Amino acid sequence: MGRAEKVVLAYSGGVDTSVCIPYLMHEWGVKEVITLAADLGQGEELGPIKQKALNSGAVVSLVEDGREEFITDYAFPAIKANALYENRYPLATALARPLIAKMLVRAAEKYGADAVAHGCTAKGNDQVRFDLGILAQNPEIKVLAPAREWGMSREEAITYGEQYGLTFPVKKSSPFSIDKNLLGRSIEAGPLEDPMCEPPEEVFEMVKAISDTPDEPEYLEISFEKGVPVTVNGEALGPVALISKLNEIVGNHGIGRIDMIENRVVGIKSREIYESPAMCVLVDAHRDLESLTLTADVTQYKRGMEQTYSELIYRGLWFSPLKQAVDAFIEQTQERVTGVVRLKLHKGTARIVGRRSEKSIYTPDLATYGADDKFNHESAEGFIYIWGLPTRVWAQANK
Ligand code: ARG
C-alpha cells in the first residue's frame, strides 16, 4: 500500500519538484501524480514546464494563472498592513504560499486526489506555510513532502532523477536557491551562507546595480484608493500591470535590494537576499499616506497590528482566526487612505517628497507658523499644567 493513490504536486520545474514525481511513484507507491504549476508572474516559460512534468511521469500537468488573485487578495492586504517581516522583508515568497496551497486543494478536490505534495525541505519556512495552508483548506487531505524525508543531497537527487529519465540543464549547478514571483525574488544558500559575503551582482535581476542606474532623478506618483494602489503617474492600472510597471520603474533606479539575517520559523537564522522593488516603494508610500489621513492613535496602534500581521504571514498563519480578525481591523482603518504620494527615485533611494489627499486631516491653519494661525495659544499653559501634574507630584515626592 502506497502513501496515497492520487497526488497533486506543487510543481516549479526545478530539481526538487521534478525529482518528487518519480520519487512519489517509485518509493511511496503513489499511482498517479498530477502536477500544478502556479503562474504568479515568475516570468518562467510555463509551456516547457507543462511538458517537462509530463515527461517526468505526471499523468496531468496543470498550469494555472494565479497572478491577479495573488496581487488582489494577497499583496494588496499586505500593503494595507505595511507588512514587512522584521521591518524589512516585504514577504514576496511568504505571500505566495497560501495561494498555492489553495490552488493545490482546489485541484485535489476537482481531480479526486487523496493527497497533495510539495518539494520543500525540512529546514525552511515554506514547508510550514504549505502544510498549514493546505490543512486550513481541507483538514482531511494528506500532505506529502518527499524532500523533507528523502535525505538526498542535491547531487544525489539529480542522480536519482536521471535513473528515471529526468534531465537537468547545465544551470543546475547554480549554488543559489531562488524563489521568484511578481512581488520579488528571494535568494539564499551557496556563498551567501557566509553573512559577510557580498552578494555577487549576478544574483540580481529586478534591481539594477547603482553603477547602472540613471544619473538623473525621476519622479514617481502613486495614488491609492482605500489603501489599494490604483494609478502610477496618473495612469490607472489593473493589479498585475501596476506591480509590473512599478517593478520596472523602481528597479531601474537600483531601489529594492535587501540583505538581511532573518529568523526562520524553525528557529534557524538565515542570510537572505531579496529584491522587491514595487513592494518596497508601495509599503513606504502607503504608510506615508496613512500619516496624512489617519488619526494619531489609530496610526500608532496600527503599528503593533502590522507587526503581528507580518509575523502571521511569515509563520504560515494566513488562514488563521487571528489573521482574519487583524484583517478586519486593518480594513476598517483604510476607509480614508485615499490620495497621492510623490517620490523621487535616484541612485538606490526612493525619497518621499510630497503627498496629498481629499481625506487629509492635516490642518494647515493649526499647523502654520504664519499669520493665519488658528491655534489657541493661551490654552497651552493650562494644558501643560494638567498634563504635567503627575510629573510634578512624582518629582516632589522624590526630592
Ligand atoms: N526566507 C524567505 C521566506 O521565508 C524566502 C524563502 C525562499 N524560498 C525558497 N524556496 N528559495 O519567505
CSV table of C-alpha atoms and ligand atoms in Angstrom, one decimal:
chain,number,residue,atom,x,y,z
A,1,MET,CA,0.0,0.0,0.0
A,2,GLY,CA,1.4,3.4,-1.0
A,3,ARG,CA,1.2,6.5,1.0
A,4,ALA,CA,-1.5,7.8,-1.3
A,5,GLU,CA,-3.3,6.9,-4.5
A,6,LYS,CA,-3.5,10.1,-6.4
A,7,VAL,CA,-1.5,13.2,-5.6
A,8,VAL,CA,-1.5,16.8,-6.7
A,9,LEU,CA,2.1,18.1,-6.6
A,10,ALA,CA,3.1,21.8,-6.4
A,11,TYR,CA,5.5,21.9,-9.4
A,12,SER,CA,8.0,24.6,-10.3
A,13,GLY,CA,10.1,22.7,-12.9
A,14,GLY,CA,13.2,22.9,-10.5
A,15,VAL,CA,15.3,19.9,-9.4
A,16,ASP,CA,13.5,19.1,-6.2
A,17,THR,CA,9.9,19.2,-7.5
A,18,SER,CA,10.9,17.3,-10.6
A,19,VAL,CA,12.5,14.5,-8.6
A,20,CYS,CA,9.4,14.4,-6.5
A,21,ILE,CA,7.4,12.9,-9.4
A,22,PRO,CA,9.4,9.6,-9.8
A,23,TYR,CA,10.1,9.5,-6.0
A,24,LEU,CA,6.4,9.6,-5.1
A,25,MET,CA,5.6,6.9,-7.6
A,26,HIS,CA,8.6,4.5,-7.1
A,27,GLU,CA,9.3,5.0,-3.4
A,28,TRP,CA,6.0,5.9,-1.9
A,29,GLY,CA,3.7,3.9,-4.2
A,30,VAL,CA,1.6,6.7,-5.5
A,31,LYS,CA,-0.3,5.6,-8.6
A,32,GLU,CA,-0.9,9.0,-10.2
A,33,VAL,CA,0.9,12.3,-9.9
A,34,ILE,CA,-0.9,15.4,-11.2
A,35,THR,CA,1.4,18.5,-11.2
A,36,LEU,CA,0.3,22.0,-10.7
A,37,ALA,CA,2.4,24.9,-11.7
A,38,ALA,CA,1.1,28.2,-10.4
A,39,ASP,CA,1.8,31.2,-12.6
A,40,LEU,CA,2.4,34.0,-10.1
A,41,GLY,CA,4.3,36.1,-12.5
A,42,GLN,CA,7.7,34.4,-12.1
A,43,GLY,CA,8.3,35.1,-15.8
A,44,GLU,CA,9.3,31.5,-16.3
A,45,GLU,CA,8.3,29.8,-19.6
A,46,LEU,CA,5.4,27.8,-18.4
A,47,GLY,CA,4.8,26.0,-21.7
A,48,PRO,CA,8.0,23.9,-21.4
A,49,ILE,CA,7.3,23.4,-17.7
A,50,LYS,CA,4.0,21.8,-18.6
A,51,GLN,CA,5.6,19.3,-21.0
A,52,LYS,CA,8.5,18.7,-18.6
A,53,ALA,CA,6.1,17.4,-15.9
A,54,LEU,CA,4.6,15.0,-18.4
A,55,ASN,CA,8.0,13.8,-19.5
A,56,SER,CA,8.8,13.2,-15.8
A,57,GLY,CA,5.9,10.9,-15.3
A,58,ALA,CA,2.9,13.2,-14.4
A,59,VAL,CA,-0.5,12.0,-15.7
A,60,VAL,CA,-1.9,15.5,-15.8
A,61,SER,CA,0.1,18.7,-15.9
A,62,LEU,CA,-1.8,21.8,-14.8
A,63,VAL,CA,-0.6,25.4,-15.3
A,64,GLU,CA,-2.8,27.9,-13.7
A,65,ASP,CA,-2.7,31.7,-13.8
A,66,GLY,CA,-2.9,33.0,-10.3
A,67,ARG,CA,-1.4,36.4,-10.9
A,68,GLU,CA,-4.5,38.6,-10.4
A,69,GLU,CA,-5.7,36.7,-7.3
A,70,PHE,CA,-2.1,36.9,-6.0
A,71,ILE,CA,-2.0,40.7,-6.2
A,72,THR,CA,-5.6,41.5,-5.3
A,73,ASP,CA,-6.1,39.0,-2.4
A,74,TYR,CA,-2.6,38.7,-1.0
A,75,ALA,CA,-0.3,41.6,-2.0
A,76,PHE,CA,-2.9,44.4,-1.5
A,77,PRO,CA,-3.9,43.3,2.0
A,78,ALA,CA,-0.2,43.2,2.9
A,79,ILE,CA,0.3,46.7,1.6
A,80,LYS,CA,-2.7,47.9,3.6
A,81,ALA,CA,-0.9,46.4,6.6
A,82,ASN,CA,2.5,47.9,5.7
A,83,ALA,CA,3.7,44.3,6.2
A,84,LEU,CA,7.5,43.9,6.5
A,85,TYR,CA,8.8,40.9,8.3
A,86,GLU,CA,11.4,42.0,10.9
A,87,ASN,CA,10.8,45.5,9.5
A,88,ARG,CA,12.5,44.7,6.2
A,89,TYR,CA,11.3,41.8,4.1
A,90,PRO,CA,8.1,42.5,2.1
A,91,LEU,CA,7.1,38.8,2.2
A,92,ALA,CA,7.1,38.1,-1.6
A,93,THR,CA,7.7,34.3,-1.1
A,94,ALA,CA,5.6,34.0,2.1
A,95,LEU,CA,2.5,35.6,0.5
A,96,ALA,CA,2.6,33.2,-2.4
A,97,ARG,CA,2.4,30.1,-0.3
A,98,PRO,CA,-1.1,30.3,1.0
A,99,LEU,CA,-2.4,30.9,-2.5
A,100,ILE,CA,-0.5,28.0,-3.9
A,101,ALA,CA,-1.9,25.9,-1.1
A,102,LYS,CA,-5.4,27.0,-2.0
A,103,MET,CA,-4.8,26.1,-5.7
A,104,LEU,CA,-3.5,22.7,-4.7
A,105,VAL,CA,-6.5,21.9,-2.6
A,106,ARG,CA,-8.9,23.1,-5.3
A,107,ALA,CA,-7.2,20.9,-7.9
A,108,ALA,CA,-7.1,17.9,-5.5
A,109,GLU,CA,-10.8,18.2,-4.9
A,110,LYS,CA,-11.5,18.6,-8.6
A,111,TYR,CA,-9.4,15.6,-9.6
A,112,GLY,CA,-10.4,13.4,-6.6
A,113,ALA,CA,-6.9,13.2,-5.2
A,114,ASP,CA,-6.4,11.9,-1.7
A,115,ALA,CA,-3.2,13.9,-1.1
A,116,VAL,CA,-1.2,17.0,-2.1
A,117,ALA,CA,2.5,17.2,-2.2
A,118,HIS,CA,5.3,19.8,-2.2
A,119,GLY,CA,9.0,19.8,-2.7
A,120,CYS,CA,10.1,21.8,0.4
A,121,THR,CA,12.9,20.6,2.6
A,122,ALA,CA,12.8,20.3,6.4
A,123,LYS,CA,14.6,23.4,7.3
A,124,GLY,CA,12.7,26.1,5.6
A,125,ASN,CA,9.6,28.3,6.2
A,126,ASP,CA,7.8,27.2,3.0
A,127,GLN,CA,7.0,23.7,4.3
A,128,VAL,CA,5.3,25.3,7.2
A,129,ARG,CA,3.3,27.7,5.0
A,130,PHE,CA,2.3,24.9,2.6
A,131,ASP,CA,1.3,22.4,5.3
A,132,LEU,CA,-0.7,24.9,7.3
A,133,GLY,CA,-2.3,26.5,4.2
A,134,ILE,CA,-3.3,23.1,2.9
A,135,LEU,CA,-4.8,21.8,6.2
A,136,ALA,CA,-6.6,25.0,6.8
A,137,GLN,CA,-8.4,24.5,3.4
A,138,ASN,CA,-9.0,20.8,3.9
A,139,PRO,CA,-8.0,19.1,7.2
A,140,GLU,CA,-8.8,15.7,5.8
A,141,ILE,CA,-6.3,15.7,2.9
A,142,LYS,CA,-2.9,14.1,3.3
A,143,VAL,CA,0.2,16.3,2.8
A,144,LEU,CA,3.3,14.6,1.4
A,145,ALA,CA,6.7,16.2,1.4
A,146,PRO,CA,9.2,13.8,-0.1
A,147,ALA,CA,12.1,16.2,0.0
A,148,ARG,CA,11.6,16.6,3.8
A,149,GLU,CA,12.3,12.9,4.3
A,150,TRP,CA,14.5,11.6,1.5
A,151,GLY,CA,17.8,12.9,2.9
A,152,MET,CA,19.4,13.2,-0.6
A,153,SER,CA,21.9,16.0,-1.3
A,154,ARG,CA,21.2,18.0,-4.5
A,155,GLU,CA,23.6,15.9,-6.4
A,156,GLU,CA,22.1,12.7,-5.2
A,157,ALA,CA,18.6,14.0,-6.1
A,158,ILE,CA,19.8,14.7,-9.6
A,159,THR,CA,21.3,11.2,-9.9
A,160,TYR,CA,18.1,9.7,-8.6
A,161,GLY,CA,16.1,11.7,-11.2
A,162,GLU,CA,18.4,10.7,-14.0
A,163,GLN,CA,17.7,7.0,-13.2
A,164,TYR,CA,14.1,7.7,-14.2
A,165,GLY,CA,15.0,9.6,-17.4
A,166,LEU,CA,14.8,13.1,-16.0
A,167,THR,CA,17.3,15.5,-17.5
A,168,PHE,CA,18.6,18.6,-15.9
A,169,PRO,CA,20.0,21.6,-17.7
A,170,VAL,CA,23.6,22.7,-17.0
A,171,LYS,CA,22.5,25.6,-14.9
A,172,LYS,CA,21.6,23.0,-12.2
A,173,SER,CA,25.0,23.8,-10.8
A,174,SER,CA,23.9,27.3,-9.6
A,175,PRO,CA,24.6,27.3,-5.9
A,176,PHE,CA,21.7,29.6,-5.1
A,177,SER,CA,18.2,28.7,-4.1
A,178,ILE,CA,15.9,31.3,-5.7
A,179,ASP,CA,12.2,31.8,-5.5
A,180,LYS,CA,10.6,34.3,-7.7
A,181,ASN,CA,7.2,35.9,-8.4
A,182,LEU,CA,5.7,39.3,-9.3
A,183,LEU,CA,6.4,40.6,-5.8
A,184,GLY,CA,10.1,39.9,-5.9
A,185,ARG,CA,12.9,37.4,-5.7
A,186,SER,CA,14.3,35.6,-2.7
A,187,ILE,CA,17.9,34.4,-3.0
A,188,GLU,CA,19.7,32.2,-0.5
A,189,ALA,CA,22.3,29.5,0.0
A,190,GLY,CA,25.7,28.9,-1.6
A,191,PRO,CA,28.3,31.6,-0.8
A,192,LEU,CA,25.6,33.7,0.7
A,193,GLU,CA,25.6,31.4,3.8
A,194,ASP,CA,28.6,33.4,4.9
A,195,PRO,CA,26.9,36.6,6.3
A,196,MET,CA,30.0,38.6,5.4
A,197,CYS,CA,29.9,37.5,1.7
A,198,GLU,CA,28.7,40.3,-0.5
A,199,PRO,CA,26.1,39.0,-2.9
A,200,PRO,CA,27.6,38.7,-6.4
A,201,GLU,CA,26.0,41.0,-9.0
A,202,GLU,CA,24.7,38.0,-11.0
A,203,VAL,CA,22.1,37.1,-8.4
A,204,PHE,CA,20.1,40.2,-9.1
A,205,GLU,CA,17.6,40.5,-11.9
A,206,MET,CA,14.9,43.1,-10.9
A,207,VAL,CA,17.0,45.8,-9.3
A,208,LYS,CA,20.0,47.3,-11.1
A,209,ALA,CA,23.4,48.0,-9.6
A,210,ILE,CA,23.8,51.6,-8.6
A,211,SER,CA,26.5,52.0,-11.2
A,212,ASP,CA,24.0,51.2,-14.0
A,213,THR,CA,21.2,53.5,-12.8
A,214,PRO,CA,20.3,56.8,-14.5
A,215,ASP,CA,22.2,59.9,-13.4
A,216,GLU,CA,19.1,62.0,-13.3
A,217,PRO,CA,16.4,61.5,-10.6
A,218,GLU,CA,12.9,60.5,-11.7
A,219,TYR,CA,9.6,61.5,-10.0
A,220,LEU,CA,7.0,58.8,-9.4
A,221,GLU,CA,3.4,59.4,-8.3
A,222,ILE,CA,1.4,56.5,-6.9
A,223,SER,CA,-2.3,57.0,-6.0
A,224,PHE,CA,-4.2,54.9,-3.5
A,225,GLU,CA,-7.9,54.3,-3.0
A,226,LYS,CA,-8.9,53.0,0.4
A,227,GLY,CA,-5.4,51.7,0.8
A,228,VAL,CA,-5.2,50.0,-2.6
A,229,PRO,CA,-2.7,51.3,-5.2
A,230,VAL,CA,-4.6,52.2,-8.3
A,231,THR,CA,-2.6,54.6,-10.5
A,232,VAL,CA,1.1,55.1,-11.5
A,233,ASN,CA,1.9,58.6,-12.7
A,234,GLY,CA,-1.8,59.2,-13.2
A,235,GLU,CA,-2.3,56.1,-15.3
A,236,ALA,CA,-5.0,53.7,-14.0
A,237,LEU,CA,-3.6,50.1,-14.0
A,238,GLY,CA,-5.0,46.8,-13.0
A,239,PRO,CA,-3.3,44.9,-10.2
A,240,VAL,CA,-0.8,42.9,-12.2
A,241,ALA,CA,0.1,45.7,-14.6
A,242,LEU,CA,0.6,48.1,-11.7
A,243,ILE,CA,3.0,45.9,-9.9
A,244,SER,CA,4.9,45.0,-13.1
A,245,LYS,CA,5.2,48.7,-14.0
A,246,LEU,CA,6.4,49.7,-10.6
A,247,ASN,CA,9.0,46.8,-10.6
A,248,GLU,CA,10.4,48.2,-13.8
A,249,ILE,CA,10.4,51.9,-12.8
A,250,VAL,CA,11.8,51.4,-9.3
A,251,GLY,CA,14.2,48.6,-10.1
A,252,ASN,CA,15.7,50.8,-12.8
A,253,HIS,CA,16.9,53.2,-10.1
A,254,GLY,CA,18.6,50.5,-8.0
A,255,ILE,CA,15.9,50.5,-5.3
A,256,GLY,CA,14.6,47.4,-3.5
A,257,ARG,CA,17.5,45.3,-2.7
A,258,ILE,CA,17.5,43.8,0.8
A,259,ASP,CA,20.3,41.9,2.6
A,260,MET,CA,19.4,40.6,6.0
A,261,ILE,CA,19.9,37.9,8.6
A,262,GLU,CA,16.4,36.7,9.3
A,263,ASN,CA,14.8,34.5,12.0
A,264,ARG,CA,13.1,31.5,10.4
A,265,VAL,CA,10.1,29.8,11.9
A,266,VAL,CA,12.1,26.6,12.6
A,267,GLY,CA,14.5,28.5,14.8
A,268,ILE,CA,17.4,28.9,12.4
A,269,LYS,CA,18.9,32.3,11.5
A,270,SER,CA,19.4,32.6,7.8
A,271,ARG,CA,21.1,35.0,5.4
A,272,GLU,CA,18.6,36.2,2.8
A,273,ILE,CA,18.9,38.5,-0.2
A,274,TYR,CA,15.7,39.9,-1.6
A,275,GLU,CA,14.8,42.2,-4.5
A,276,SER,CA,11.4,43.6,-4.2
A,277,PRO,CA,11.2,46.9,-5.9
A,278,ALA,CA,7.5,47.5,-6.3
A,279,MET,CA,6.6,46.3,-2.8
A,280,CYS,CA,9.3,48.4,-1.1
A,281,VAL,CA,8.0,51.7,-2.5
A,282,LEU,CA,4.4,50.7,-2.2
A,283,VAL,CA,4.6,50.0,1.5
A,284,ASP,CA,6.6,53.2,2.1
A,285,ALA,CA,4.2,55.3,0.1
A,286,HIS,CA,1.2,53.7,1.7
A,287,ARG,CA,2.5,54.2,5.2
A,288,ASP,CA,3.1,57.8,4.3
A,289,LEU,CA,-0.4,58.4,3.0
A,290,GLU,CA,-1.7,57.0,6.3
A,291,SER,CA,0.2,59.6,8.2
A,292,LEU,CA,-1.8,62.3,6.4
A,293,THR,CA,-5.2,60.6,6.7
A,294,LEU,CA,-5.3,58.6,9.9
A,295,THR,CA,-5.6,59.9,13.5
A,296,ALA,CA,-2.5,59.7,15.7
A,297,ASP,CA,-3.9,57.0,17.9
A,298,VAL,CA,-5.0,54.7,15.0
A,299,THR,CA,-1.7,55.2,13.3
A,300,GLN,CA,0.3,54.3,16.4
A,301,TYR,CA,-2.0,51.4,17.4
A,302,LYS,CA,-1.8,50.0,13.9
A,303,ARG,CA,2.0,49.7,14.1
A,304,GLY,CA,1.6,46.9,16.6
A,305,MET,CA,-1.0,45.2,14.4
A,306,GLU,CA,1.2,45.5,11.4
A,307,GLN,CA,4.0,43.6,13.1
A,308,THR,CA,1.6,40.9,14.2
A,309,TYR,CA,0.3,40.7,10.6
A,310,SER,CA,3.8,40.3,9.1
A,311,GLU,CA,4.5,37.6,11.6
A,312,LEU,CA,1.3,35.7,10.8
A,313,ILE,CA,2.1,35.8,7.1
A,314,TYR,CA,5.7,34.8,7.7
A,315,ARG,CA,4.8,31.9,10.0
A,316,GLY,CA,2.3,30.3,7.8
A,317,LEU,CA,-0.9,31.5,9.6
A,318,TRP,CA,-2.5,33.3,6.7
A,319,PHE,CA,-5.7,31.3,7.1
A,320,SER,CA,-5.9,31.7,10.9
A,321,PRO,CA,-8.7,33.3,13.0
A,322,LEU,CA,-6.2,35.9,14.4
A,323,LYS,CA,-5.2,36.8,10.8
A,324,GLN,CA,-8.9,37.3,9.9
A,325,ALA,CA,-9.5,39.4,13.0
A,326,VAL,CA,-6.5,41.6,12.2
A,327,ASP,CA,-7.7,41.9,8.6
A,328,ALA,CA,-10.9,43.3,9.8
A,329,PHE,CA,-9.1,45.9,11.9
A,330,ILE,CA,-6.8,46.9,9.0
A,331,GLU,CA,-9.7,47.1,6.6
A,332,GLN,CA,-11.6,49.4,8.9
A,333,THR,CA,-8.6,51.8,9.0
A,334,GLN,CA,-8.3,52.0,5.2
A,335,GLU,CA,-11.6,53.8,4.6
A,336,ARG,CA,-9.9,57.2,4.3
A,337,VAL,CA,-6.5,56.1,2.9
A,338,THR,CA,-7.1,57.7,-0.5
A,339,GLY,CA,-4.7,60.1,-2.2
A,340,VAL,CA,-1.4,60.6,-4.0
A,341,VAL,CA,2.2,60.1,-2.9
A,342,ARG,CA,5.1,61.6,-4.8
A,343,LEU,CA,8.5,60.0,-4.7
A,344,LYS,CA,11.9,60.9,-6.1
A,345,LEU,CA,13.9,58.0,-7.3
A,346,HIS,CA,17.6,58.3,-7.6
A,347,LYS,CA,20.6,56.0,-7.1
A,348,GLY,CA,19.1,53.4,-4.9
A,349,THR,CA,16.8,55.6,-2.8
A,350,ALA,CA,13.1,56.4,-3.1
A,351,ARG,CA,12.5,59.6,-1.2
A,352,ILE,CA,9.0,60.6,-0.5
A,353,VAL,CA,8.8,64.3,-1.4
A,354,GLY,CA,5.1,65.0,-1.2
A,355,ARG,CA,1.6,63.7,-0.5
A,356,ARG,CA,-2.0,64.9,-0.9
A,357,SER,CA,-5.4,63.6,-0.1
A,358,GLU,CA,-9.0,64.8,-0.2
A,359,LYS,CA,-9.3,62.8,3.0
A,360,SER,CA,-6.4,64.6,4.7
A,361,ILE,CA,-6.8,65.5,8.3
A,362,TYR,CA,-3.7,67.7,8.2
A,363,THR,CA,-4.9,71.1,9.2
A,364,PRO,CA,-2.8,74.0,7.8
A,365,ASP,CA,-4.3,76.7,9.9
A,366,LEU,CA,-3.5,74.7,13.1
A,367,ALA,CA,0.0,73.7,11.8
A,368,THR,CA,1.1,77.1,10.4
A,369,TYR,CA,3.6,79.4,12.0
A,370,GLY,CA,2.3,82.1,9.7
A,371,ALA,CA,-0.2,84.9,10.3
A,372,ASP,CA,-3.4,82.9,9.6
A,373,ASP,CA,-2.7,80.6,12.6
A,374,LYS,CA,-6.0,79.4,14.3
A,375,PHE,CA,-4.4,77.6,17.2
A,376,ASN,CA,-5.4,78.9,20.7
A,377,HIS,CA,-2.0,79.7,22.3
A,378,GLU,CA,-3.4,80.6,25.7
A,379,SER,CA,-4.6,77.1,26.2
A,380,ALA,CA,-1.1,75.6,26.0
A,381,GLU,CA,-0.1,76.7,29.5
A,382,GLY,CA,-3.2,75.2,31.2
A,383,PHE,CA,-2.8,72.0,29.2
A,384,ILE,CA,0.7,71.6,30.3
A,385,TYR,CA,-0.2,72.3,33.9
A,386,ILE,CA,-2.6,69.4,33.9
A,387,TRP,CA,-0.6,67.1,31.7
A,388,GLY,CA,2.4,67.7,33.9
A,389,LEU,CA,0.7,67.1,37.2
A,390,PRO,CA,1.9,63.5,37.7
A,391,THR,CA,5.4,64.6,36.8
A,392,ARG,CA,5.2,67.4,39.4
A,393,VAL,CA,3.9,65.1,42.1
A,394,TRP,CA,6.5,62.5,41.4
A,395,ALA,CA,9.3,65.0,41.3
A,396,GLN,CA,8.2,66.4,44.6
A,397,ALA,CA,7.9,63.1,46.3
A,398,ASN,CA,11.4,62.2,45.2
A,399,LYS,CA,13.2,65.4,46.1
B,1,ARG,N1,13.3,33.4,3.6
B,1,ARG,C1,12.2,33.7,2.7
B,1,ARG,C2,10.9,33.3,3.3
B,1,ARG,O1,10.9,32.5,4.2
B,1,ARG,C3,12.5,33.2,1.3
B,1,ARG,C4,12.3,31.7,1.2
B,1,ARG,C5,12.8,31.3,-0.2
B,1,ARG,N2,12.3,30.1,-0.6
B,1,ARG,C6,12.9,29.3,-1.5
B,1,ARG,N3,12.4,28.2,-1.7
B,1,ARG,N4,14.0,29.7,-2.0
B,1,ARG,O2,9.9,33.8,2.9
